[in-house]
PDB file of C-alpha atoms in Angstrom:
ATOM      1  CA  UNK A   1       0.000   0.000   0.000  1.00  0.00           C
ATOM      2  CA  UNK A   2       1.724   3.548  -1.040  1.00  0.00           C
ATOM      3  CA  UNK A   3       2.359   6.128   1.692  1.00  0.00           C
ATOM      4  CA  UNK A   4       0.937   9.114   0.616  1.00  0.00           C
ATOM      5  CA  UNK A   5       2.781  12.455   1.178  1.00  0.00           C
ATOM      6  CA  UNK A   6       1.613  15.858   0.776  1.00  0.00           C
ATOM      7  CA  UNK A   7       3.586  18.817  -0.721  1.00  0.00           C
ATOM      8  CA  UNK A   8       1.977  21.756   0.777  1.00  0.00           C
ATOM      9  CA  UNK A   9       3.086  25.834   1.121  1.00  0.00           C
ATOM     10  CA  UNK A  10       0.397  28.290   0.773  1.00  0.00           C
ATOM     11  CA  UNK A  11       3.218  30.683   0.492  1.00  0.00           C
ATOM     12  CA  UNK A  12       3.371  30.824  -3.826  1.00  0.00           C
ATOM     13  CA  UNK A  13       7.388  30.526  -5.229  1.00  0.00           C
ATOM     14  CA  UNK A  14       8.714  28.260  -2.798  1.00  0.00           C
ATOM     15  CA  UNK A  15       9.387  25.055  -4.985  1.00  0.00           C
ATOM     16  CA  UNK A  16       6.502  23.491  -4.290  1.00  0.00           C
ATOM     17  CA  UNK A  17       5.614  22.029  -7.531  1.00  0.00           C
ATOM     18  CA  UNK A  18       9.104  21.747  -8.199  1.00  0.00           C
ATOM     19  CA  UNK A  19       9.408  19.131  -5.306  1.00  0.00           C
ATOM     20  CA  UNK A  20       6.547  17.308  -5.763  1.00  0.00           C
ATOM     21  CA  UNK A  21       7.135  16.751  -9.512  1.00  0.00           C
ATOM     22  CA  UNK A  22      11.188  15.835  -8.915  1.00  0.00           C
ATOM     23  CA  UNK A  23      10.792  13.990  -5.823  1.00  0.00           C
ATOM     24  CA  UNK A  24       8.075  12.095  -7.789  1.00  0.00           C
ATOM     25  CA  UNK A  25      10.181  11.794 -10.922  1.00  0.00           C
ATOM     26  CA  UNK A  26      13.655  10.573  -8.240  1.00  0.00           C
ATOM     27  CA  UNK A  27      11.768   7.803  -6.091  1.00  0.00           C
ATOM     28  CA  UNK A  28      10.285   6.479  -9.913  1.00  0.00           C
ATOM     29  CA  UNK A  29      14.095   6.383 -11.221  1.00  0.00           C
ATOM     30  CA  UNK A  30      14.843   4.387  -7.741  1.00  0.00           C
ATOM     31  CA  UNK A  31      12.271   1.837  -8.555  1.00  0.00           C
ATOM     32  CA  UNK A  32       9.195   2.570  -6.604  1.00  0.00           C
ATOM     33  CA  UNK A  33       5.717   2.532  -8.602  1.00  0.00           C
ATOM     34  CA  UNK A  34       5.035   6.131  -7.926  1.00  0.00           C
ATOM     35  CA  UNK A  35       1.710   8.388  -8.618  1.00  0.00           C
ATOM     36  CA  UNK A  36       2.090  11.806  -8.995  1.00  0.00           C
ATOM     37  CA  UNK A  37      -1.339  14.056  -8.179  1.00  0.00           C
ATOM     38  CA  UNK A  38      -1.493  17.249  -9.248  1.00  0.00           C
ATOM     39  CA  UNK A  39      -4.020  19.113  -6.825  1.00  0.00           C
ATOM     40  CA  UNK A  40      -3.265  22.168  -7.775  1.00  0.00           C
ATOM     41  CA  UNK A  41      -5.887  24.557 -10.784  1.00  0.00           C
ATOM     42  CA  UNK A  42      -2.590  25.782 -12.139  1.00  0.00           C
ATOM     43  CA  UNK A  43      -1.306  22.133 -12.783  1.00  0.00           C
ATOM     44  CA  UNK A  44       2.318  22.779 -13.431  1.00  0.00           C
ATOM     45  CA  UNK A  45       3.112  19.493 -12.433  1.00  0.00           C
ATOM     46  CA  UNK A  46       0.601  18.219 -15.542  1.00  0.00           C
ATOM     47  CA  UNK A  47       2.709  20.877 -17.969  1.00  0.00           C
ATOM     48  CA  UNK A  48       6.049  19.852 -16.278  1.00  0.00           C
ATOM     49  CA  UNK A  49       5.738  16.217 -16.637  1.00  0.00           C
ATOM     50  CA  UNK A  50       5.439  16.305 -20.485  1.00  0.00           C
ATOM     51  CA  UNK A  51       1.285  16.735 -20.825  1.00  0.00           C
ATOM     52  CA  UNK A  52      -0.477  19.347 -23.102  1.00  0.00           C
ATOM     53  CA  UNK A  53      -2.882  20.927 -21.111  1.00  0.00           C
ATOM     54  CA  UNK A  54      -4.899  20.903 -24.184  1.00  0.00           C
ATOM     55  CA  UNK A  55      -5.430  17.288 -24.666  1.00  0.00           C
ATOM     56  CA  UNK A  56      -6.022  16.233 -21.012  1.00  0.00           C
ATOM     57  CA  UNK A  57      -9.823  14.854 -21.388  1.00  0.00           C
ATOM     58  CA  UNK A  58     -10.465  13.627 -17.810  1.00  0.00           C
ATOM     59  CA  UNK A  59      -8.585  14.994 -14.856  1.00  0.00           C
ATOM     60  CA  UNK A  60      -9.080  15.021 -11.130  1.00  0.00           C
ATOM     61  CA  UNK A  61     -11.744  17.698 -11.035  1.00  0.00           C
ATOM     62  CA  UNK A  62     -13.462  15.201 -12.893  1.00  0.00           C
ATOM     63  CA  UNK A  63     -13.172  12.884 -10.023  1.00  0.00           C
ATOM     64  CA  UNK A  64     -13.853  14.763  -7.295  1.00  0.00           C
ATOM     65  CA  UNK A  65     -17.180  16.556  -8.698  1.00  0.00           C
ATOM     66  CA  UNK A  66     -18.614  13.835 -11.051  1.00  0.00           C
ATOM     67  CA  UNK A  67     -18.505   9.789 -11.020  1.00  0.00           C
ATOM     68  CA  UNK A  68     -14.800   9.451 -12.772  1.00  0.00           C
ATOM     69  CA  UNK A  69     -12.560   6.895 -11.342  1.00  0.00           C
ATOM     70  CA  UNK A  70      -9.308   7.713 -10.538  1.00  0.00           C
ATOM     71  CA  UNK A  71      -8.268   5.107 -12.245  1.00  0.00           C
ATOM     72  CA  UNK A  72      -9.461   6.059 -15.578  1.00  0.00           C
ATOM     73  CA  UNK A  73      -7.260   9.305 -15.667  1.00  0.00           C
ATOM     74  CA  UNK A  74      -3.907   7.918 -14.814  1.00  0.00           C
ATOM     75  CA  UNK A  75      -1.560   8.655 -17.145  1.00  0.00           C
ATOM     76  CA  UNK A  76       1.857   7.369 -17.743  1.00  0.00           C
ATOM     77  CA  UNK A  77       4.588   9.725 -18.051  1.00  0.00           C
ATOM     78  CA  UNK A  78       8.018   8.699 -19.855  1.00  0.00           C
ATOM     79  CA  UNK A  79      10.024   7.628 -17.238  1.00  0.00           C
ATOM     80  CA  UNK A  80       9.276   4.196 -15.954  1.00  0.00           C
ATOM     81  CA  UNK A  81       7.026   3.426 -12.894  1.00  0.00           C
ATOM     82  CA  UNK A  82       5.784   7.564 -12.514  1.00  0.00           C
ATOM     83  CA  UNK A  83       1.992   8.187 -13.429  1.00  0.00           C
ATOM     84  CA  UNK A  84       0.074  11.271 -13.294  1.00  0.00           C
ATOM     85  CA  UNK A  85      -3.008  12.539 -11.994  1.00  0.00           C
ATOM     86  CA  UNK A  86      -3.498  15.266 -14.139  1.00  0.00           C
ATOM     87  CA  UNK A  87      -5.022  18.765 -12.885  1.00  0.00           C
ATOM     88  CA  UNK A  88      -7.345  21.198 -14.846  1.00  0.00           C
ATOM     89  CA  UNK A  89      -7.922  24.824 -14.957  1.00  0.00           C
ATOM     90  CA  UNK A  90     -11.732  23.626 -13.468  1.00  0.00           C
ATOM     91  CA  UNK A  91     -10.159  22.821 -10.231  1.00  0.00           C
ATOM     92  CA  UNK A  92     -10.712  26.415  -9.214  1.00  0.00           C
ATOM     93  CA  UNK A  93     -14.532  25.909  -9.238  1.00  0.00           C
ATOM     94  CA  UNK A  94     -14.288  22.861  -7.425  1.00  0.00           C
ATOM     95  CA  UNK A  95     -14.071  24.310  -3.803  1.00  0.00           C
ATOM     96  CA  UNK A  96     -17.441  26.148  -4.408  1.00  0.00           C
ATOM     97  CA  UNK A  97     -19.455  23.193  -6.394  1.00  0.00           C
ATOM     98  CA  UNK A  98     -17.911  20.491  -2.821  1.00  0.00           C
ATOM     99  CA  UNK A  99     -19.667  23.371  -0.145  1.00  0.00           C
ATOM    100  CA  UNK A 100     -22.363  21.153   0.392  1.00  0.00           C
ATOM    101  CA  UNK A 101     -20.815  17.332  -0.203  1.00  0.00           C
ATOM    102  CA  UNK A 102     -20.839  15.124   3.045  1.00  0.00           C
ATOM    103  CA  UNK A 103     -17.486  14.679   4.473  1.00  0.00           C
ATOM    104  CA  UNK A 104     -16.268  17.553   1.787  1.00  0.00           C
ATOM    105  CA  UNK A 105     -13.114  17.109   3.098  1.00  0.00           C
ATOM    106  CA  UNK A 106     -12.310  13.332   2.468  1.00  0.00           C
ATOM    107  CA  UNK A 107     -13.097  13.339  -1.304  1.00  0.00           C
ATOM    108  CA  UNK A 108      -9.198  13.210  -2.412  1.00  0.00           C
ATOM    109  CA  UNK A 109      -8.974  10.343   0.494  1.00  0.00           C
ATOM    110  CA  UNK A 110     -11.551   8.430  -1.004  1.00  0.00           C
ATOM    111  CA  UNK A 111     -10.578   8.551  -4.771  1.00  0.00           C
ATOM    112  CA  UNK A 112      -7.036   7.779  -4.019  1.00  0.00           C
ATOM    113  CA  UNK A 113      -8.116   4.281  -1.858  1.00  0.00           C
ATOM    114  CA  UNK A 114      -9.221   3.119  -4.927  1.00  0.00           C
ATOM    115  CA  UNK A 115      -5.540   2.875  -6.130  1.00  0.00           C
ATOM    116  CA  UNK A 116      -3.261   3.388  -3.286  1.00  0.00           C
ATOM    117  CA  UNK A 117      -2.325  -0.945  -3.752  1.00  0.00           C
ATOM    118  CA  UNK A 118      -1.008  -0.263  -7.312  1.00  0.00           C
ATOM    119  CA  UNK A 119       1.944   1.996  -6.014  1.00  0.00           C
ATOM    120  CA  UNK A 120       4.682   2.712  -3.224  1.00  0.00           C
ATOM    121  CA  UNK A 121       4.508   6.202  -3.158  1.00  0.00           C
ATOM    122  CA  UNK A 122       1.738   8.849  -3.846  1.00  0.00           C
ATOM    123  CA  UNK A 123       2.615  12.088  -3.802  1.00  0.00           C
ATOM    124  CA  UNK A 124       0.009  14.894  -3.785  1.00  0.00           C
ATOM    125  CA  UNK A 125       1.430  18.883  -5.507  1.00  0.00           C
ATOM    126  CA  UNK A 126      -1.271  21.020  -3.410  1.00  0.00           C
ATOM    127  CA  UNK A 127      -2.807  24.239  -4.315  1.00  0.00           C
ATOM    128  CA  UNK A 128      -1.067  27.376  -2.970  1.00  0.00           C
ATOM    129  CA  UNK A 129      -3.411  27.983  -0.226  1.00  0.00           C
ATOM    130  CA  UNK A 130      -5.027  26.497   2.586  1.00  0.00           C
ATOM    131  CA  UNK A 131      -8.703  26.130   1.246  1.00  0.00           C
ATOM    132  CA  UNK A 132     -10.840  23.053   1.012  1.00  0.00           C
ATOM    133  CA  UNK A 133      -8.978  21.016  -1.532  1.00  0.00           C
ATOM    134  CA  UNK A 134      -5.354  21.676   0.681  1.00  0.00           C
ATOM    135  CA  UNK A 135      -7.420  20.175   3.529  1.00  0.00           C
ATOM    136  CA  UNK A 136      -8.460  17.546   1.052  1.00  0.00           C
ATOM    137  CA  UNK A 137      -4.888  16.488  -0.007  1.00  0.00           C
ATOM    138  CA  UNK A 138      -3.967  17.183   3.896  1.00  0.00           C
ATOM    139  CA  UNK A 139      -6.499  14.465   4.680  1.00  0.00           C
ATOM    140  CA  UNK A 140      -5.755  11.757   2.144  1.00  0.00           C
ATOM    141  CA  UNK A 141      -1.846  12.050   3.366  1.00  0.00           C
ATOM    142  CA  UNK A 142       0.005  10.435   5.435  1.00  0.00           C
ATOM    143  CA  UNK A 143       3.078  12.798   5.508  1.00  0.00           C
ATOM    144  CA  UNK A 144       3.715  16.518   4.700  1.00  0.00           C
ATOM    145  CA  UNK A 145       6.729  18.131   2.738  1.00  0.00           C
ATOM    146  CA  UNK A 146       7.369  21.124   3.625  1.00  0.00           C
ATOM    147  CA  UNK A 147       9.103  23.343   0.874  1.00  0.00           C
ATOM    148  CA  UNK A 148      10.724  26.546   2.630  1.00  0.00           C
ATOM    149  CA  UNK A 149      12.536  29.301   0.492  1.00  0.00           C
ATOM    150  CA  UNK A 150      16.023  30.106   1.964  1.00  0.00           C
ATOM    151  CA  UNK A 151      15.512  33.653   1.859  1.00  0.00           C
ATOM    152  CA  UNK A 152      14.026  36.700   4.352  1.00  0.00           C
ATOM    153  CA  UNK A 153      10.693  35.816   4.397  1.00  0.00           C
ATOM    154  CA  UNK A 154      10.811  32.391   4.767  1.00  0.00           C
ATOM    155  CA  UNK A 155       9.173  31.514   8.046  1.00  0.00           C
ATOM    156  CA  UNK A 156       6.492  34.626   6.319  1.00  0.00           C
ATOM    157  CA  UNK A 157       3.286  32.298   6.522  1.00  0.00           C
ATOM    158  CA  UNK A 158       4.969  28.793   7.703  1.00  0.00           C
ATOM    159  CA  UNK A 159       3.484  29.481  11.268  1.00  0.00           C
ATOM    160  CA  UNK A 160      -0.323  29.243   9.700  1.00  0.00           C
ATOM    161  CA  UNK A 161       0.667  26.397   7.662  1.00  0.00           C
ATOM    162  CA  UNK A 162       1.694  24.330  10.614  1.00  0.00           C
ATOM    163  CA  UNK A 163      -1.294  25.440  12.531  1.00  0.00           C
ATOM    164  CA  UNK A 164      -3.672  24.400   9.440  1.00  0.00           C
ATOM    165  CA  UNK A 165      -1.808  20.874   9.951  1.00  0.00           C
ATOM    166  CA  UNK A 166      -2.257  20.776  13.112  1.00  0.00           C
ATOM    167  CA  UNK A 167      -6.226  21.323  12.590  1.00  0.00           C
ATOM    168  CA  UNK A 168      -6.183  18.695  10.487  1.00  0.00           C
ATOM    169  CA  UNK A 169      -4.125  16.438  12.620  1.00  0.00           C
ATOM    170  CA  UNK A 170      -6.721  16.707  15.723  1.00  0.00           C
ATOM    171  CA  UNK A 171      -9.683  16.651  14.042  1.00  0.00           C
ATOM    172  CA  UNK A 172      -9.566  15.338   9.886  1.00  0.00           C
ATOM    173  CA  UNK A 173      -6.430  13.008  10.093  1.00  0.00           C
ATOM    174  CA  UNK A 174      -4.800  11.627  13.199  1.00  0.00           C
ATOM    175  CA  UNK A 175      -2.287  10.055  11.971  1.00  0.00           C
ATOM    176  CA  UNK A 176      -0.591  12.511   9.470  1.00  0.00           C
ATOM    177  CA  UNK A 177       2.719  13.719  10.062  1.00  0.00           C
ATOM    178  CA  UNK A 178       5.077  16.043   9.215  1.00  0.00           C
ATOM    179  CA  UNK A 179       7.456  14.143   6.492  1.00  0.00           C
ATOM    180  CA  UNK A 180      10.017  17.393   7.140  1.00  0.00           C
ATOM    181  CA  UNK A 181      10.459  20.396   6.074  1.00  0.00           C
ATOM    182  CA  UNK A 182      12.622  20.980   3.035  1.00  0.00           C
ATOM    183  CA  UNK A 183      14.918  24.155   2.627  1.00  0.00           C
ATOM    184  CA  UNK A 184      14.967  25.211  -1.433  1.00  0.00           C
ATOM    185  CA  UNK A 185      16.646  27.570  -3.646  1.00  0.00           C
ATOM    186  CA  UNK A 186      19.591  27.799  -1.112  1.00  0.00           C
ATOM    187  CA  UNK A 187      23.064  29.247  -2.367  1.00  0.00           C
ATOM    188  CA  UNK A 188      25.819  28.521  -0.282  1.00  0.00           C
ATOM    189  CA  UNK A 189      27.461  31.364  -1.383  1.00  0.00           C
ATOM    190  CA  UNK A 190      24.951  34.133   0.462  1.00  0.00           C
ATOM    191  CA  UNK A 191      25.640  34.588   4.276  1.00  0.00           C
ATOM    192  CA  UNK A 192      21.579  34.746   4.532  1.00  0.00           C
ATOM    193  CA  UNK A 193      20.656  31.589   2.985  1.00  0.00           C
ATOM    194  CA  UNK A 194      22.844  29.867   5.403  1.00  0.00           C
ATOM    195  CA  UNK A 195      21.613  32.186   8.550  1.00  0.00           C
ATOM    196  CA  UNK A 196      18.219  31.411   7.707  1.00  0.00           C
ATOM    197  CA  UNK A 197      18.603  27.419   7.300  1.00  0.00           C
ATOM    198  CA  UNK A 198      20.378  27.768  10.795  1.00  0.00           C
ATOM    199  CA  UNK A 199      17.479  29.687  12.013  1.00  0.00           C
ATOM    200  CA  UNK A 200      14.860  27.293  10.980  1.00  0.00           C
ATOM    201  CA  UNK A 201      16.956  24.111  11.975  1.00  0.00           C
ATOM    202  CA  UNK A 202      17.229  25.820  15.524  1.00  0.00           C
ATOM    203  CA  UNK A 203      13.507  26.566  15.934  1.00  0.00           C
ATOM    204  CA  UNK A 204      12.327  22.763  14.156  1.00  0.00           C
ATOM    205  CA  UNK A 205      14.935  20.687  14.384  1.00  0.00           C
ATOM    206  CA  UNK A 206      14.649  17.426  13.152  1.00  0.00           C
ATOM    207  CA  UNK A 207      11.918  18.226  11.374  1.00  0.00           C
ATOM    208  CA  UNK A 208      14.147  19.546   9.121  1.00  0.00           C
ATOM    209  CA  UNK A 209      15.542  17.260   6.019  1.00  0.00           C
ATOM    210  CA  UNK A 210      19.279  17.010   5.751  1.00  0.00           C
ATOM    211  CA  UNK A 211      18.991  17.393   2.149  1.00  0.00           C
ATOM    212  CA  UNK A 212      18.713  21.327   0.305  1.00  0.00           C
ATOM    213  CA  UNK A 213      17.788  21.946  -2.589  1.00  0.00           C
ATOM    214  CA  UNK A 214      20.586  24.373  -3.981  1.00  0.00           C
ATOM    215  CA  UNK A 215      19.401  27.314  -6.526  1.00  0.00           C
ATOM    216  CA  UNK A 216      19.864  25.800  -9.920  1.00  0.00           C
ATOM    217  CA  UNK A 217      19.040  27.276 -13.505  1.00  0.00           C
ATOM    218  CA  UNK A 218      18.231  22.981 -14.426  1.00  0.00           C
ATOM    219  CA  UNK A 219      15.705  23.255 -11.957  1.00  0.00           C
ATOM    220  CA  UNK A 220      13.971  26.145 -13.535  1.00  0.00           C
ATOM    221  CA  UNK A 221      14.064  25.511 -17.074  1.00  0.00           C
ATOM    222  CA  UNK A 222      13.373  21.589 -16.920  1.00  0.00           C
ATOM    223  CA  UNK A 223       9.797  22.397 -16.714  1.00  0.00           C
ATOM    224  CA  UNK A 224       9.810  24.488 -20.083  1.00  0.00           C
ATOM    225  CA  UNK A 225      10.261  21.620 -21.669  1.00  0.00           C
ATOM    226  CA  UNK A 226       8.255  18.989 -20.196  1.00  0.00           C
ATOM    227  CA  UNK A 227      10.946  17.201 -18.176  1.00  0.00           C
ATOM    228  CA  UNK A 228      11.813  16.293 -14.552  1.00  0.00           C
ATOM    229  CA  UNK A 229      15.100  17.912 -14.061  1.00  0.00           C
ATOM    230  CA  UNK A 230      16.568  13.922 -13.942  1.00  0.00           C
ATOM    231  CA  UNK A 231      15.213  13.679 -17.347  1.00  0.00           C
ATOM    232  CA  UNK A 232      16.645  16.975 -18.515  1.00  0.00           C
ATOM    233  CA  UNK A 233      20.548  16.991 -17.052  1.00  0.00           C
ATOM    234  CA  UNK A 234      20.626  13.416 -15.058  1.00  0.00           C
ATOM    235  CA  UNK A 235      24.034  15.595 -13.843  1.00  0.00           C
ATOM    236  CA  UNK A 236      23.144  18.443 -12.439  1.00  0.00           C
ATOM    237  CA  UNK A 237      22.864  19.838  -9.162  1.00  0.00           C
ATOM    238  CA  UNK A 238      19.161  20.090  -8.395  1.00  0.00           C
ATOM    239  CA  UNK A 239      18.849  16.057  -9.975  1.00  0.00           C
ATOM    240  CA  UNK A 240      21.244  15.264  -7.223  1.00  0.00           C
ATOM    241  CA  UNK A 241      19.445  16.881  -4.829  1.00  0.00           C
ATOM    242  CA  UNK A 242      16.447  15.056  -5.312  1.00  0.00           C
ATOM    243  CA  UNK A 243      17.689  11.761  -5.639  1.00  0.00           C
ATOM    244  CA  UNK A 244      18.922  12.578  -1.773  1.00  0.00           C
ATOM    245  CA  UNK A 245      15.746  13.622  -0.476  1.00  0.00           C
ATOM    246  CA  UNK A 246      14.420  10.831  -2.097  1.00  0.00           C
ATOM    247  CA  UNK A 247      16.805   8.470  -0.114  1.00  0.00           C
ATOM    248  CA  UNK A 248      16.840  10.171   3.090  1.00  0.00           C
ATOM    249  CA  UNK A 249      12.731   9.894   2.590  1.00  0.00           C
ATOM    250  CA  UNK A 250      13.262   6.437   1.868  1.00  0.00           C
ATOM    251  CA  UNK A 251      15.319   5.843   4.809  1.00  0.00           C
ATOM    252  CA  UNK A 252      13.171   8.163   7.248  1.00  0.00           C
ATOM    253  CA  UNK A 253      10.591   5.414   6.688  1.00  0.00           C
ATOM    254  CA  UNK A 254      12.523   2.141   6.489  1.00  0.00           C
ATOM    255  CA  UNK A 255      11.371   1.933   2.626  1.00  0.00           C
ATOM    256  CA  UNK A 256      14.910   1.315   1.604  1.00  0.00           C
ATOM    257  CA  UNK A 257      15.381  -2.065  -0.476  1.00  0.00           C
ATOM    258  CA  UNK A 258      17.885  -4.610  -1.888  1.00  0.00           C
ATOM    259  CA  UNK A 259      17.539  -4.129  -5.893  1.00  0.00           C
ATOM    260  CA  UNK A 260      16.409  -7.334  -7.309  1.00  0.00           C
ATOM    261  CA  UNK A 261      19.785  -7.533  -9.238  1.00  0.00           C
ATOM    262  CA  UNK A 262      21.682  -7.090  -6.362  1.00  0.00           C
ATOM    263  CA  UNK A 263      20.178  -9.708  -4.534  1.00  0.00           C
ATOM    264  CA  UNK A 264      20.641 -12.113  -6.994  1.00  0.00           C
ATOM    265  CA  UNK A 265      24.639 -10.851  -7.357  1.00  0.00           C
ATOM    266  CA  UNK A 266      24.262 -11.581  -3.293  1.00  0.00           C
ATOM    267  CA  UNK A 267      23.118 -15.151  -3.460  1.00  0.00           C
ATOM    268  CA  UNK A 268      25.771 -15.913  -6.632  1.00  0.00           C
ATOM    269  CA  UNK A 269      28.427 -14.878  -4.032  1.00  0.00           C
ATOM    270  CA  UNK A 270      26.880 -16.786  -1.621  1.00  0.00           C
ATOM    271  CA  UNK A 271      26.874 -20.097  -3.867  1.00  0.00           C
TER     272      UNK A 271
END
């Protein structure tokens, strides 16, 4: 069954799509059957995984507000084991048209049950604010990412995201947790960017991931072209980056496993 982990900032130009589409794109390349959801109207991670907005005929709007399976709009991107969820310009509406569902709030939750066995990881790109479909992703995850900019303003807004979590944690979704927060566009170079990732690791500790995400022009243009960046320039810094957080994701939740190849190199040795 996949763990499901939410990448949430209402705070817009932090790398929130960014992450969600490359740490997507990084556990697929390390061999877990991954689902990428794109929650968000604007659905950059839709454009930024290869898809025409154009030519997307069923999306998750069209789950959540009429009697589409979730199933029925998975598509497979090009790198092997990452599908997509795609979004839709409609999703703005959506908020408005759920007012009056029962249990509003659980209709992600419910859609994604319905394939949550096919897959490892699911991992949700929310909508840049904390309305009802953030508290919908929120509720159908069992982990949050948060992206943080490593600039002035970063803990700007971070405070009412943790205490829209921690809403949902006592009274929509127990047992979510906080998967870490993840420091982004950091430049080693600037005195700031270092005070502030020593300011937030001193107020949240281990909350926050080992890995950064360093400022990297790979990163930004990947998505003009329809790529993860470890589709783009496998090399670069910002790939790298993401195949860490990947890991040290994988390892924060004991997911880490023995390649079939290598276990079979194992037992030859063995023999």
């Amino acid at each position: 069954m996949a763990r499901i982990i939410g990448v949430a900032n209402q705070k817009g130009g932090v790398g929130k799509t960014t992450t969600a589409i490359n740490l997507a794109a990084s556990l697929a390349v390390l061999e877990y059957r991954t689902l990428l959801v794109d929650a968000d109207p604007q659905a950059n991670s839709t454009s930024g995984v290869g898809f025409d907005l154009q030519n997307i005929q069923q999306s998750i709007y069209d789950c959540m507000i009429g009697d589409t399976q979730a199933a029925d709009t998975i598509l497979k991107t090009e790198i092997p084991n990452l599908d997509l969820i795609p979004s839709h310009i409609d999703l703005v509406g959506a908020e408005l048209e759920m007012i009056n569902y029962p249990n509003r709030e659980n209709v992600i939750k419910n859609l994604l049950q319905t394939v949550r066995d096919e897959y490892d990881f699911i991992i949700i790109d929310c909508s840049p604010s904390l309305g009802l479909i953030t508290v919908n992703a929120l509720v159908a995850s069992d982990s949050v990412v948060v992206p943080v900019q490593a600039e002035f303003f970063a803990l700007e807004g971070l405070g009412k995201l943790l205490n829209t979590i921690k809403i949902v944690q006592s009274r929509l979704n127990t047992d979510m947790v906080i998967e870490g927060i993840l420091m982004t566009m950091y430049d080693s170079r600037l005195r700031l960017c270092n005070q502030i990732v020593n300011e937030v690791r001193r107020h949240f500790d281990a909350l926050v991931f080992d890995t950064l995400i360093h400022r990297n022009a790979r990163l930004s243009e990947a998505p003009s072209v329809g790529k993860p960046a470890i589709l783009y320039d496998a090399e670069s810094k910002g790939s790298m980056n993401y195949l860490d957080l990947a890991k040290e994701v994988l390892q924060k939740n004991n997911m880490t496993k023995i390649k079939e190849s290598e276990r079979t190199l194992n037992t030859d040795h063995e023999q």
